[in-house]
């Protein structure tokens, strides 16, 4: 059984509670190795996993917010056929962008993506040179890009050693390391980000697989509705494992 090390987080997880221990480097390595081995055998073949084009990855990440993968696949292909790069998106009118997004919902995502393209390609071209920045902090300065999306683009497009926490990742980390946390509570989510950073492998390439694997496990095995612990690579060490 993995024992969490006594390395302490700099803050208490809740008033009066003991500080939560972060995983030690040995525990983190074991956790990540199991995940990545599982991913290599079970990952779905998705188009945005076959590319390192930062714009294509950004489009996929924005479309996947609040939306099922199966639903995004067609929209992703059609959108990129119409707007294959940041330049073509920046040159379009907002109505044209919204028309291409029609049916996917949450239209603020499309408006922000369009604003982002215009900023990078036109309004602040000297600053960005027409391309997306690589660092998560710089990505976060762009319209519609939050902490998760910045981490995803930095990791999946640029192979940066960047952590990311979406609802799937938060659920897996919470169940495995800290069942008492509530991912919807802001301070607990901050703790889960600290755990996500602590378990990242050392290289950007390994972090790419690790991050994809965490998200995939949350989508296929450790889901919000049901935990398939019997086919989970983390079962032996997980604090929330069931006997199914
Ligand atoms: S063992 Fe079960 S609860 Fe733990 S991470 Fe795997 S599926 Fe989730």
Coordinates of C-alpha atoms and ligand atoms in Angstrom, one line a residue:
X1 CA 0.0 0.0 0.0
X2 CA 1.4 3.4 -0.9
X3 CA 2.0 5.5 2.2
X4 CA 1.9 9.2 1.5
X5 CA 5.1 10.9 2.5
X6 CA 5.2 13.5 5.3
X7 CA 6.2 16.3 2.9
X8 CA 3.6 18.9 3.8
X9 CA 1.5 21.2 1.7
X10 CA 2.1 24.9 2.6
X11 CA -1.5 25.2 3.7
X12 CA -4.1 23.3 5.7
X13 CA -6.7 21.4 3.8
X14 CA -9.4 22.8 6.0
X15 CA -9.6 24.7 9.3
X16 CA -8.3 22.5 12.1
X17 CA -7.4 19.6 9.9
X18 CA -3.9 18.1 9.6
X19 CA -2.0 19.2 6.6
X20 CA -2.3 16.7 3.7
X21 CA 1.0 15.0 2.8
X22 CA 2.0 15.1 -0.8
X23 CA 3.2 12.0 -2.6
X24 CA 6.9 11.3 -2.3
X25 CA 9.0 11.1 -5.5
X26 CA 9.0 7.3 -5.2
X27 CA 5.2 7.2 -4.8
X28 CA 4.8 9.7 -7.6
X29 CA 7.0 7.6 -9.9
X30 CA 5.1 4.4 -9.1
X31 CA 1.7 6.1 -9.7
X32 CA 2.7 7.6 -13.0
X33 CA 4.4 4.4 -14.3
X34 CA 1.3 2.4 -13.7
X35 CA -0.9 5.0 -15.4
X36 CA 1.3 5.4 -18.5
X37 CA 1.6 1.6 -18.9
X38 CA -2.1 1.3 -18.8
X39 CA -2.6 4.2 -21.3
X40 CA -0.2 2.6 -23.8
X41 CA -2.5 -0.4 -23.9
X42 CA -6.0 1.1 -23.6
X43 CA -6.0 4.7 -24.9
X44 CA -8.5 5.7 -27.5
X45 CA -7.2 6.9 -30.9
X46 CA -8.4 10.5 -31.0
X47 CA -7.5 13.0 -33.7
X48 CA -6.1 15.6 -31.3
X49 CA -3.8 13.0 -29.8
X50 CA -2.2 12.6 -33.3
X51 CA -1.1 16.2 -33.6
X52 CA 1.3 18.6 -31.9
X53 CA -0.4 21.6 -33.7
X54 CA -1.1 24.0 -30.8
X55 CA -4.0 25.6 -32.5
X56 CA -5.7 22.3 -33.3
X57 CA -5.1 21.1 -29.7
X58 CA -6.6 24.4 -28.4
X59 CA -9.7 24.0 -30.6
X60 CA -10.1 20.4 -29.3
X61 CA -9.7 21.5 -25.7
X62 CA -12.3 24.3 -25.9
X63 CA -14.8 22.0 -27.8
X64 CA -14.4 19.3 -25.2
X65 CA -15.3 21.6 -22.3
X66 CA -18.8 20.4 -21.1
X67 CA -19.1 18.2 -24.2
X68 CA -18.7 14.5 -24.9
X69 CA -15.9 13.3 -27.1
X70 CA -18.3 11.5 -29.5
X71 CA -20.1 14.8 -30.1
X72 CA -16.9 16.8 -30.6
X73 CA -15.4 14.6 -33.3
X74 CA -17.4 15.8 -36.2
X75 CA -17.4 19.5 -35.1
X76 CA -13.6 19.3 -34.7
X77 CA -13.0 18.0 -38.2
X78 CA -15.4 20.5 -39.8
X79 CA -14.1 23.5 -37.9
X80 CA -10.5 22.8 -38.8
X81 CA -11.5 22.2 -42.4
X82 CA -13.0 25.7 -42.5
X83 CA -10.4 27.4 -40.3
X84 CA -7.2 25.3 -40.5
X85 CA -5.0 27.8 -38.7
X86 CA -5.0 30.8 -36.4
X87 CA -4.6 33.1 -39.5
X88 CA -7.7 31.9 -41.2
X89 CA -9.7 32.2 -38.0
X90 CA -8.4 35.7 -37.3
X91 CA -9.4 36.7 -40.8
X92 CA -13.0 35.5 -40.4
X93 CA -16.0 37.5 -39.1
X94 CA -17.5 36.5 -35.8
X95 CA -20.7 35.4 -37.4
X96 CA -18.8 33.0 -39.7
X97 CA -17.1 31.4 -36.6
X98 CA -20.3 31.1 -34.7
X99 CA -22.0 29.5 -37.8
X100 CA -19.3 26.8 -37.8
X101 CA -19.8 26.3 -34.0
X102 CA -23.6 26.1 -34.3
X103 CA -25.0 23.0 -32.6
X104 CA -22.1 22.6 -30.2
X105 CA -23.4 25.1 -27.6
X106 CA -21.6 27.3 -25.1
X107 CA -20.9 29.9 -27.8
X108 CA -18.7 32.0 -25.5
X109 CA -16.0 29.4 -26.3
X110 CA -16.2 30.3 -30.0
X111 CA -16.2 34.0 -29.4
X112 CA -13.2 33.7 -27.1
X113 CA -11.3 31.5 -29.6
X114 CA -12.0 34.1 -32.3
X115 CA -10.8 36.9 -30.0
X116 CA -7.7 34.9 -29.1
X117 CA -6.8 34.4 -32.8
X118 CA -7.3 38.1 -33.6
X119 CA -5.1 39.1 -30.7
X120 CA -2.3 36.7 -31.5
X121 CA -2.3 37.2 -35.3
X122 CA -3.3 40.9 -35.6
X123 CA -3.7 43.1 -32.5
X124 CA -0.6 41.9 -30.7
X125 CA 1.3 40.4 -33.6
X126 CA 4.7 41.9 -32.5
X127 CA 4.3 40.3 -29.1
X128 CA 3.1 36.8 -30.3
X129 CA 4.5 36.6 -33.8
X130 CA 1.3 35.0 -34.9
X131 CA 1.8 31.9 -32.9
X132 CA 0.6 30.6 -29.5
X133 CA 3.0 31.0 -26.6
X134 CA 4.3 27.8 -25.0
X135 CA 4.4 28.7 -21.3
X136 CA 1.2 28.0 -19.3
X137 CA 1.3 31.5 -17.7
X138 CA 1.5 33.2 -21.1
X139 CA -1.3 31.0 -22.5
X140 CA -3.5 32.0 -19.5
X141 CA -3.3 35.6 -20.5
X142 CA -5.3 34.8 -23.7
X143 CA -9.1 35.1 -23.9
X144 CA -11.0 32.0 -22.7
X145 CA -7.9 30.1 -21.6
X146 CA -8.1 29.0 -18.0
X147 CA -5.6 27.0 -15.9
X148 CA -6.6 23.6 -17.2
X149 CA -6.6 24.7 -20.9
X150 CA -3.2 26.4 -20.5
X151 CA -1.7 23.3 -19.0
X152 CA -3.3 21.1 -21.7
X153 CA -1.9 23.1 -24.6
X154 CA 1.5 23.5 -22.9
X155 CA 1.7 19.7 -22.3
X156 CA 0.0 18.3 -25.4
X157 CA 1.3 20.7 -28.0
X158 CA 4.7 21.7 -26.6
X159 CA 5.5 18.8 -24.4
X160 CA 6.1 21.1 -21.5
X161 CA 6.3 19.6 -18.0
X162 CA 2.9 21.2 -17.1
X163 CA 0.3 19.9 -14.7
X164 CA -3.4 20.0 -15.6
X165 CA -6.6 19.3 -13.6
X166 CA -10.0 19.0 -15.2
X167 CA -13.0 17.3 -13.6
X168 CA -11.8 13.8 -14.6
X169 CA -8.2 14.4 -13.3
X170 CA -9.5 15.9 -10.1
X171 CA -11.8 12.9 -9.5
X172 CA -9.0 10.4 -10.0
X173 CA -6.5 12.2 -7.8
X174 CA -9.1 12.8 -5.1
X175 CA -10.2 9.2 -5.0
X176 CA -6.6 7.9 -5.1
X177 CA -4.8 10.2 -2.7
X178 CA -7.4 12.2 -0.7
X179 CA -11.0 10.9 -0.5
X180 CA -11.8 13.5 2.1
X181 CA -11.3 16.4 -0.4
X182 CA -14.2 17.9 -2.4
X183 CA -13.0 18.9 -5.9
X184 CA -15.8 21.4 -6.2
X185 CA -14.5 23.3 -3.1
X186 CA -11.9 25.9 -4.3
X187 CA -9.3 25.3 -1.6
X188 CA -9.5 21.5 -2.1
X189 CA -9.1 22.0 -5.8
X190 CA -6.0 24.0 -5.1
X191 CA -4.7 21.0 -3.1
X192 CA -5.5 18.7 -6.0
X193 CA -3.4 21.0 -8.3
X194 CA -0.5 20.6 -5.8
X195 CA -0.9 16.8 -6.0
X196 CA -1.1 16.9 -9.8
X197 CA 2.2 18.8 -9.9
X198 CA 3.8 16.5 -7.4
X199 CA 3.0 13.3 -9.4
X200 CA 4.2 14.7 -12.8
X201 CA 7.1 12.7 -14.3
X202 CA 10.4 14.4 -14.9
X203 CA 10.3 15.0 -18.6
X204 CA 7.9 16.8 -20.8
X205 CA 7.5 13.7 -23.1
X206 CA 6.5 11.5 -20.1
X207 CA 4.3 14.3 -18.8
X208 CA 2.4 14.2 -22.1
X209 CA 1.5 10.5 -21.7
X210 CA 0.9 10.9 -18.0
X211 CA -1.6 13.8 -18.4
X212 CA -3.4 12.0 -21.3
X213 CA -3.5 8.8 -19.1
X214 CA -5.0 10.6 -16.1
X215 CA -7.7 12.1 -18.2
X216 CA -8.4 8.8 -20.0
X217 CA -8.6 6.9 -16.8
X218 CA -11.1 9.4 -15.5
X219 CA -13.2 9.2 -18.7
X220 CA -13.2 5.4 -19.1
X221 CA -12.5 3.7 -15.7
X222 CA -12.8 6.0 -12.7
X223 CA -15.9 7.8 -14.0
X224 CA -18.3 10.1 -12.1
X225 CA -21.1 7.6 -12.4
X226 CA -19.2 4.3 -11.7
X227 CA -15.8 3.1 -10.6
X228 CA -14.5 0.2 -12.6
X229 CA -11.9 -0.6 -9.9
X230 CA -11.5 -4.2 -11.2
X231 CA -9.9 -3.0 -14.3
X232 CA -8.0 0.0 -12.9
X233 CA -4.2 0.0 -12.9
X234 CA -4.2 2.0 -9.6
X235 CA -6.4 -0.4 -7.7
X236 CA -3.8 -1.9 -5.4
X237 CA -2.8 1.5 -3.9
X238 CA -6.0 3.5 -4.2
X239 CA -7.7 4.8 -1.0
X240 CA -11.1 4.6 -2.6
X241 CA -10.9 1.2 -4.4
X242 CA -14.0 -1.0 -4.3
X243 CA -14.2 -4.8 -4.7
X244 CA -16.0 -4.8 -8.0
Ligands
LIG1 S1 -9.1 2.0 -8.0 FE1 -11.3 2.6 -8.4 S2 -11.6 4.5 -7.2 FE2 -9.4 4.1 -7.4 S3 -8.7 5.3 -9.1 FE3 -9.1 3.2 -9.8 S4 -11.3 3.2 -10.5 FE4 -10.9 5.1 -9.3

